[in-house]
mmCIF file of C-alpha atoms in Angstrom:
data_model
loop_
_atom_site.group_PDB
_atom_site.id
_atom_site.type_symbol
_atom_site.label_atom_id
_atom_site.label_comp_id
_atom_site.label_asym_id
_atom_site.label_seq_id
_atom_site.Cartn_x
_atom_site.Cartn_y
_atom_site.Cartn_z
ATOM 1 C CA ALA I 17 -10.780 2.840 -23.799
ATOM 2 C CA GLU I 18 -12.519 2.899 -27.358
ATOM 3 C CA THR I 19 -11.093 0.250 -28.824
ATOM 4 C CA ALA I 20 -11.903 -1.987 -25.094
ATOM 5 C CA VAL I 21 -15.656 -1.006 -25.537
ATOM 6 C CA ASN I 22 -15.613 -2.291 -29.304
ATOM 7 C CA ALA I 23 -14.096 -5.464 -28.451
ATOM 8 C CA SER I 24 -16.878 -5.989 -25.857
ATOM 9 C CA LYS I 25 -19.479 -4.824 -27.970
ATOM 10 C CA ALA I 26 -17.719 -7.386 -31.011
ATOM 11 C CA ILE I 27 -18.538 -10.443 -28.849
ATOM 12 C CA ASN I 28 -21.946 -9.295 -26.740
ATOM 13 C CA TYR I 29 -19.820 -9.119 -23.235
ATOM 14 C CA THR I 30 -21.999 -8.785 -20.599
ATOM 15 C CA ASN I 31 -20.258 -8.359 -16.963
ATOM 16 C CA SER I 32 -17.099 -6.353 -15.699
ATOM 17 C CA GLY I 33 -13.786 -6.992 -17.143
ATOM 18 C CA THR I 34 -10.483 -5.657 -17.955
ATOM 19 C CA VAL I 35 -9.051 -5.852 -21.613
ATOM 20 C CA GLU I 36 -4.971 -5.266 -21.563
ATOM 21 C CA PHE I 37 -2.976 -3.985 -23.943
ATOM 22 C CA ILE I 38 0.991 -3.390 -24.345
ATOM 23 C CA LEU I 39 2.220 0.328 -25.180
ATOM 24 C CA ASN I 40 5.455 0.561 -26.587
ATOM 25 C CA GLU I 41 7.463 3.910 -26.862
ATOM 26 C CA ARG I 42 6.078 5.235 -30.129
ATOM 27 C CA ASN I 43 2.941 5.463 -28.313
ATOM 28 C CA GLU I 44 1.682 1.996 -30.396
ATOM 29 C CA PHE I 45 -0.413 -0.134 -28.274
ATOM 30 C CA PHE I 46 -1.433 -3.830 -28.935
ATOM 31 C CA PHE I 47 -4.139 -5.848 -27.584
ATOM 32 C CA LEU I 48 -3.053 -8.188 -24.880
ATOM 33 C CA GLU I 49 -5.781 -10.163 -23.171
ATOM 34 C CA VAL I 50 -9.423 -9.887 -21.385
ATOM 35 C CA ASN I 51 -9.707 -10.718 -18.041
ATOM 36 C CA THR I 52 -13.338 -11.407 -17.329
ATOM 37 C CA ARG I 53 -13.580 -10.265 -13.934
ATOM 38 C CA LEU I 54 -12.497 -7.162 -11.691
ATOM 39 C CA GLN I 55 -8.735 -7.031 -11.286
ATOM 40 C CA VAL I 56 -6.873 -6.145 -7.995
ATOM 41 C CA GLU I 57 -6.319 -2.950 -9.284
ATOM 42 C CA HIS I 58 -9.860 -1.891 -10.121
ATOM 43 C CA PRO I 59 -9.626 0.959 -7.301
ATOM 44 C CA VAL I 60 -7.134 2.728 -9.568
ATOM 45 C CA THR I 61 -10.178 2.770 -12.216
ATOM 46 C CA GLU I 62 -12.585 3.672 -9.546
ATOM 47 C CA MET I 63 -10.590 6.939 -8.271
ATOM 48 C CA ILE I 64 -10.298 8.337 -11.713
ATOM 49 C CA THR I 65 -13.823 7.799 -13.166
ATOM 50 C CA GLY I 66 -15.762 7.902 -9.740
ATOM 51 C CA LEU I 67 -17.575 4.283 -10.777
ATOM 52 C CA ASP I 68 -18.068 2.038 -8.138
ATOM 53 C CA LEU I 69 -17.533 -1.314 -10.382
ATOM 54 C CA VAL I 70 -18.242 -3.595 -7.697
ATOM 55 C CA LYS I 71 -21.744 -2.301 -7.173
ATOM 56 C CA MET I 72 -21.951 -2.032 -11.239
ATOM 57 C CA GLN I 73 -21.278 -6.026 -11.469
ATOM 58 C CA ILE I 74 -23.517 -7.111 -8.589
ATOM 59 C CA GLU I 75 -26.088 -4.929 -10.882
ATOM 60 C CA ILE I 76 -25.145 -6.605 -14.179
ATOM 61 C CA ALA I 77 -25.595 -9.971 -12.490
ATOM 62 C CA GLU I 78 -29.084 -9.160 -11.300
ATOM 63 C CA GLY I 79 -30.027 -8.122 -15.041
ATOM 64 C CA LYS I 80 -30.370 -4.263 -13.769
ATOM 65 C CA THR I 81 -29.727 -1.513 -16.146
ATOM 66 C CA ILE I 82 -26.490 0.554 -15.170
ATOM 67 C CA SER I 83 -25.642 3.849 -15.534
ATOM 68 C CA SER I 84 -23.646 4.165 -18.987
ATOM 69 C CA PHE I 85 -20.134 5.833 -18.996
ATOM 70 C CA SER I 86 -18.795 7.138 -22.241
ATOM 71 C CA PRO I 87 -15.061 7.449 -21.947
ATOM 72 C CA PRO I 88 -13.954 10.548 -22.981
ATOM 73 C CA LYS I 89 -11.993 11.342 -26.308
ATOM 74 C CA ASN I 90 -9.186 12.604 -24.388
ATOM 75 C CA ALA I 91 -7.276 11.124 -21.129
ATOM 76 C CA LEU I 92 -9.293 10.754 -18.178
ATOM 77 C CA PRO I 93 -8.562 13.352 -15.483
ATOM 78 C CA GLY I 94 -6.198 12.757 -12.901
ATOM 79 C CA TYR I 95 -3.383 10.023 -11.870
ATOM 80 C CA ALA I 96 -3.864 7.373 -9.514
ATOM 81 C CA LEU I 97 -1.758 4.544 -8.510
ATOM 82 C CA GLU I 98 -1.817 1.651 -5.994
ATOM 83 C CA CYS I 99 0.275 -0.281 -3.521
ATOM 84 C CA ARG I 100 0.066 -3.468 -2.186
ATOM 85 C CA LEU I 101 1.061 -3.655 1.335
ATOM 86 C CA TYR I 102 2.163 -7.168 2.087
ATOM 87 C CA ALA I 103 3.403 -9.334 4.763
ATOM 88 C CA GLU I 104 6.838 -9.986 3.949
ATOM 89 C CA ASP I 105 10.501 -9.517 4.329
ATOM 90 C CA PRO I 106 12.152 -7.880 1.177
ATOM 91 C CA SER I 107 15.453 -8.538 2.642
ATOM 92 C CA ASN I 108 14.840 -12.411 2.426
ATOM 93 C CA ASN I 109 13.573 -12.466 -1.340
ATOM 94 C CA PHE I 110 10.146 -11.232 -0.327
ATOM 95 C CA PHE I 111 9.439 -14.206 2.158
ATOM 96 C CA PRO I 112 6.192 -14.188 3.224
ATOM 97 C CA GLN I 113 5.877 -13.504 7.137
ATOM 98 C CA THR I 114 3.181 -14.637 9.670
ATOM 99 C CA GLY I 115 2.034 -13.330 12.979
ATOM 100 C CA LYS I 116 -0.440 -10.913 14.795
ATOM 101 C CA ILE I 117 -1.159 -7.392 13.642
ATOM 102 C CA LEU I 118 -0.628 -5.357 17.078
ATOM 103 C CA LEU I 119 -1.497 -2.296 16.052
ATOM 104 C CA TRP I 120 -3.174 -1.117 12.424
ATOM 105 C CA ASN I 121 -4.034 2.261 11.894
ATOM 106 C CA PRO I 122 -4.006 3.657 8.209
ATOM 107 C CA PRO I 123 -4.493 7.617 7.953
ATOM 108 C CA GLU I 124 -6.960 9.405 6.946
ATOM 109 C CA LEU I 125 -6.301 11.283 3.675
ATOM 110 C CA GLU I 126 -8.271 13.212 1.285
ATOM 111 C CA ASP I 127 -7.683 11.614 -2.377
ATOM 112 C CA VAL I 128 -6.033 8.250 -0.739
ATOM 113 C CA ARG I 129 -8.021 5.310 -0.200
ATOM 114 C CA PHE I 130 -7.162 1.900 1.812
ATOM 115 C CA ASP I 131 -8.869 -1.456 1.321
ATOM 116 C CA SER I 132 -8.026 -3.837 3.922
ATOM 117 C CA GLY I 133 -9.059 -6.629 5.246
ATOM 118 C CA ILE I 134 -7.408 -6.518 8.617
ATOM 119 C CA GLU I 135 -7.420 -4.639 12.087
ATOM 120 C CA THR I 136 -5.270 -4.303 14.933
ATOM 121 C CA GLY I 137 -5.314 -8.288 16.486
ATOM 122 C CA SER I 138 -5.650 -9.619 13.178
ATOM 123 C CA ALA I 139 -3.375 -12.648 12.342
ATOM 124 C CA ALA I 140 -1.474 -13.026 9.049
ATOM 125 C CA ASP I 141 -1.346 -16.509 8.857
ATOM 126 C CA ILE I 142 -0.133 -19.439 6.384
ATOM 127 C CA PHE I 143 -3.392 -20.209 4.941
ATOM 128 C CA TYR I 144 -3.687 -16.749 2.970
ATOM 129 C CA ASP I 145 -2.558 -14.709 0.819
ATOM 130 C CA PRO I 146 -0.235 -11.919 2.382
ATOM 131 C CA MET I 147 -1.216 -8.890 1.351
ATOM 132 C CA LEU I 148 -2.626 -7.170 4.243
ATOM 133 C CA ALA I 149 -4.218 -4.179 2.513
ATOM 134 C CA LYS I 150 -3.866 -1.793 -0.860
ATOM 135 C CA ILE I 151 -3.466 1.593 -1.033
ATOM 136 C CA ILE I 152 -4.446 3.990 -3.793
ATOM 137 C CA ALA I 153 -3.534 7.266 -4.375
ATOM 138 C CA LYS I 154 -5.161 9.938 -6.583
ATOM 139 C CA GLY I 155 -3.231 13.184 -7.801
ATOM 140 C CA LYS I 156 -3.715 15.788 -10.760
ATOM 141 C CA ASP I 157 -0.820 13.920 -12.257
ATOM 142 C CA ARG I 158 2.030 11.074 -11.711
ATOM 143 C CA THR I 159 3.993 13.543 -9.682
ATOM 144 C CA GLU I 160 1.390 14.363 -7.127
ATOM 145 C CA ALA I 161 0.091 11.080 -6.836
ATOM 146 C CA ILE I 162 3.427 9.367 -5.963
ATOM 147 C CA ARG I 163 3.856 12.073 -3.351
ATOM 148 C CA LYS I 164 0.630 11.419 -1.838
ATOM 149 C CA MET I 165 1.141 7.735 -1.891
ATOM 150 C CA ILE I 166 4.799 8.014 -0.180
ATOM 151 C CA PHE I 167 2.931 10.161 2.397
ATOM 152 C CA ALA I 168 0.398 8.067 2.896
ATOM 153 C CA LEU I 169 2.757 5.039 3.558
ATOM 154 C CA LYS I 170 4.851 6.995 6.132
ATOM 155 C CA LYS I 171 1.708 7.747 7.946
ATOM 156 C CA THR I 172 0.627 4.074 8.093
ATOM 157 C CA VAL I 173 1.206 2.068 10.796
ATOM 158 C CA CYS I 174 1.309 -1.258 10.718
ATOM 159 C CA LEU I 175 3.059 -3.045 13.869
ATOM 160 C CA GLY I 176 3.680 -6.736 15.033
ATOM 161 C CA ILE I 177 4.854 -7.992 11.627
ATOM 162 C CA THR I 178 7.707 -7.618 9.196
ATOM 163 C CA THR I 179 6.044 -5.712 6.099
ATOM 164 C CA ASN I 180 7.424 -4.498 2.330
ATOM 165 C CA LYS I 181 6.129 -0.667 3.715
ATOM 166 C CA GLU I 182 9.497 0.685 3.630
ATOM 167 C CA PHE I 183 10.485 -1.115 0.220
ATOM 168 C CA LEU I 184 7.554 0.378 -1.202
ATOM 169 C CA ILE I 185 8.554 3.879 -0.328
ATOM 170 C CA ARG I 186 12.084 3.685 -1.375
ATOM 171 C CA ILE I 187 10.204 2.232 -4.941
ATOM 172 C CA LEU I 188 8.280 5.230 -5.002
ATOM 173 C CA GLN I 189 11.487 7.505 -4.163
ATOM 174 C CA ASN I 190 13.292 5.883 -6.599
ATOM 175 C CA GLU I 191 14.224 8.543 -9.917
ATOM 176 C CA GLU I 192 13.840 6.143 -12.887
ATOM 177 C CA PHE I 193 10.531 5.254 -11.285
ATOM 178 C CA ALA I 194 9.294 8.683 -10.583
ATOM 179 C CA LYS I 195 10.040 9.396 -14.798
ATOM 180 C CA GLY I 196 8.422 5.997 -15.637
ATOM 181 C CA ASN I 197 11.266 4.290 -17.030
ATOM 182 C CA TYR I 198 10.667 0.988 -15.527
ATOM 183 C CA ASN I 199 9.276 -2.479 -16.887
ATOM 184 C CA THR I 200 8.671 -5.729 -15.536
ATOM 185 C CA HIS I 201 12.746 -6.607 -15.047
ATOM 186 C CA PHE I 202 13.213 -3.073 -13.159
ATOM 187 C CA ILE I 203 13.240 -4.909 -9.592
ATOM 188 C CA ASP I 204 15.732 -7.435 -10.875
ATOM 189 C CA GLY I 205 18.265 -4.871 -13.077
ATOM 190 C CA LEU I 206 18.270 -2.871 -9.651
ATOM 191 C CA SER I 207 21.277 -3.483 -7.379
ATOM 192 C CA PRO I 208 19.495 -3.687 -4.064
ATOM 193 C CA ILE I 209 22.039 -2.871 -1.924
ATOM 194 C CA ALA I 210 22.797 0.375 -4.026
ATOM 195 C CA HIS I 211 19.595 1.523 -5.028
ATOM 196 C CA ILE I 212 16.458 -0.038 -3.191
ATOM 197 C CA GLY I 213 19.106 -0.015 0.061
ATOM 198 C CA GLU I 214 18.693 -3.247 2.070
ATOM 199 C CA GLU I 215 20.912 -1.782 4.158
ATOM 200 C CA GLY I 216 18.408 1.182 4.845
ATOM 201 C CA LEU I 217 15.957 -0.904 5.035
ATOM 202 C CA ALA I 218 17.954 -3.432 7.770
ATOM 203 C CA LEU I 219 18.536 0.372 9.363
ATOM 204 C CA SER I 220 15.079 1.540 9.093
ATOM 205 C CA GLU I 221 13.765 -1.990 11.085
ATOM 206 C CA ALA I 222 16.841 -1.699 13.953
ATOM 207 C CA GLU I 223 15.358 2.112 14.661
ATOM 208 C CA GLY I 224 11.822 0.913 14.540
ATOM 209 C CA GLU I 225 12.900 -1.691 17.188
ATOM 210 C CA VAL I 226 14.914 0.926 19.236
ATOM 211 C CA SER I 227 11.777 3.144 19.298
ATOM 212 C CA ALA I 228 9.576 0.352 20.273
ATOM 213 C CA ALA I 229 11.796 -0.534 23.157
ATOM 214 C CA ILE I 230 11.820 3.185 24.177
ATOM 215 C CA SER I 231 7.993 3.540 23.763
ATOM 216 C CA ALA I 232 7.743 0.286 25.878
ATOM 217 C CA LEU I 233 9.935 1.534 28.465
ATOM 218 C CA LEU I 234 7.913 5.006 28.987
ATOM 219 C CA PHE I 235 4.891 3.426 29.294
ATOM 220 C CA THR I 236 5.635 0.857 32.193
ATOM 221 C CA TRP I 237 7.368 3.751 33.593
ATOM 222 C CA ASN I 238 3.879 6.001 33.555
ATOM 223 C CA GLU I 239 1.821 3.179 34.725
ATOM 224 C CA ARG I 240 4.049 2.362 37.899
ATOM 225 C CA ASN I 241 4.222 6.228 38.480
ATOM 226 C CA LYS I 242 0.264 6.530 38.218
ATOM 227 C CA SER I 243 0.117 3.359 40.730
ATOM 228 C CA ARG I 244 2.015 4.730 43.650
ATOM 229 C CA ASN I 245 0.182 5.578 46.734
ATOM 230 C CA ILE I 246 3.045 7.220 48.967
ATOM 231 C CA LEU I 247 5.697 9.682 48.191
ATOM 232 C CA LYS I 248 4.086 10.999 45.332
ATOM 233 C CA ASN I 249 6.398 14.118 45.626
ATOM 234 C CA ILE I 250 9.490 11.887 45.606
ATOM 235 C CA PRO I 251 10.582 11.402 41.584
ATOM 236 C CA SER I 252 10.076 8.006 40.302
ATOM 237 C CA GLY I 253 12.754 5.453 40.350
ATOM 238 C CA TRP I 254 14.517 7.926 42.638
ATOM 239 C CA SER I 255 16.761 5.922 45.415
ATOM 240 C CA ASN I 256 18.924 7.339 48.235
ATOM 241 C CA ASN I 257 21.252 4.295 48.276
ATOM 242 C CA MET I 258 23.594 4.299 45.493
ATOM 243 C CA TYR I 259 24.582 0.720 45.648
ATOM 244 C CA GLN I 260 20.707 -0.338 45.677
#
């Protein structure tokens, strides 16, 4: 953080921005690049620091003085990570999916944030990026943050379209990921069936279809039962003719 601040001062940089570094196994870090904008992952920083980076960027553009932030000499408290919920099919090379969001119901959880541009009835079409939402979870350490993220994803309801939700959960449950042993080739280096579990993804999808069918049947039965106006004491659907 100190190096990033010094780099910004050296070029008289006035804006929000992201300075990226590469860290090796010896805890040596090397400068990579500067992105002169907010990153998609900026909520991770906001969750840890408590800063509103979007607000601060607008204030900078308006020429206002923003509240100063001095990076601590030690690591910032806590750990946060972000998952991107996409309308895509992981079992089909992550091919984008289109359709209507029949139900969007994210849970309200402590230290979990949902940034989304959808609601029940929204359409995922071909004209925009298939990202539906960003889920950010914070914990006292990496293990707690991952555990909260898994719980949040499992409680997230997004019906009507295929998403990568189950795939994200399986990544988070992967032991090597939990240990931090991953790189940019993490997904390619794993056998999808053995480690991530495409078979499991297909099973989860099949179970979801069965649950949806049962729910639809029970809903239809309940609506039909409520509309009865005669012989209400007889069980719904009962018949005295076995051949009927």
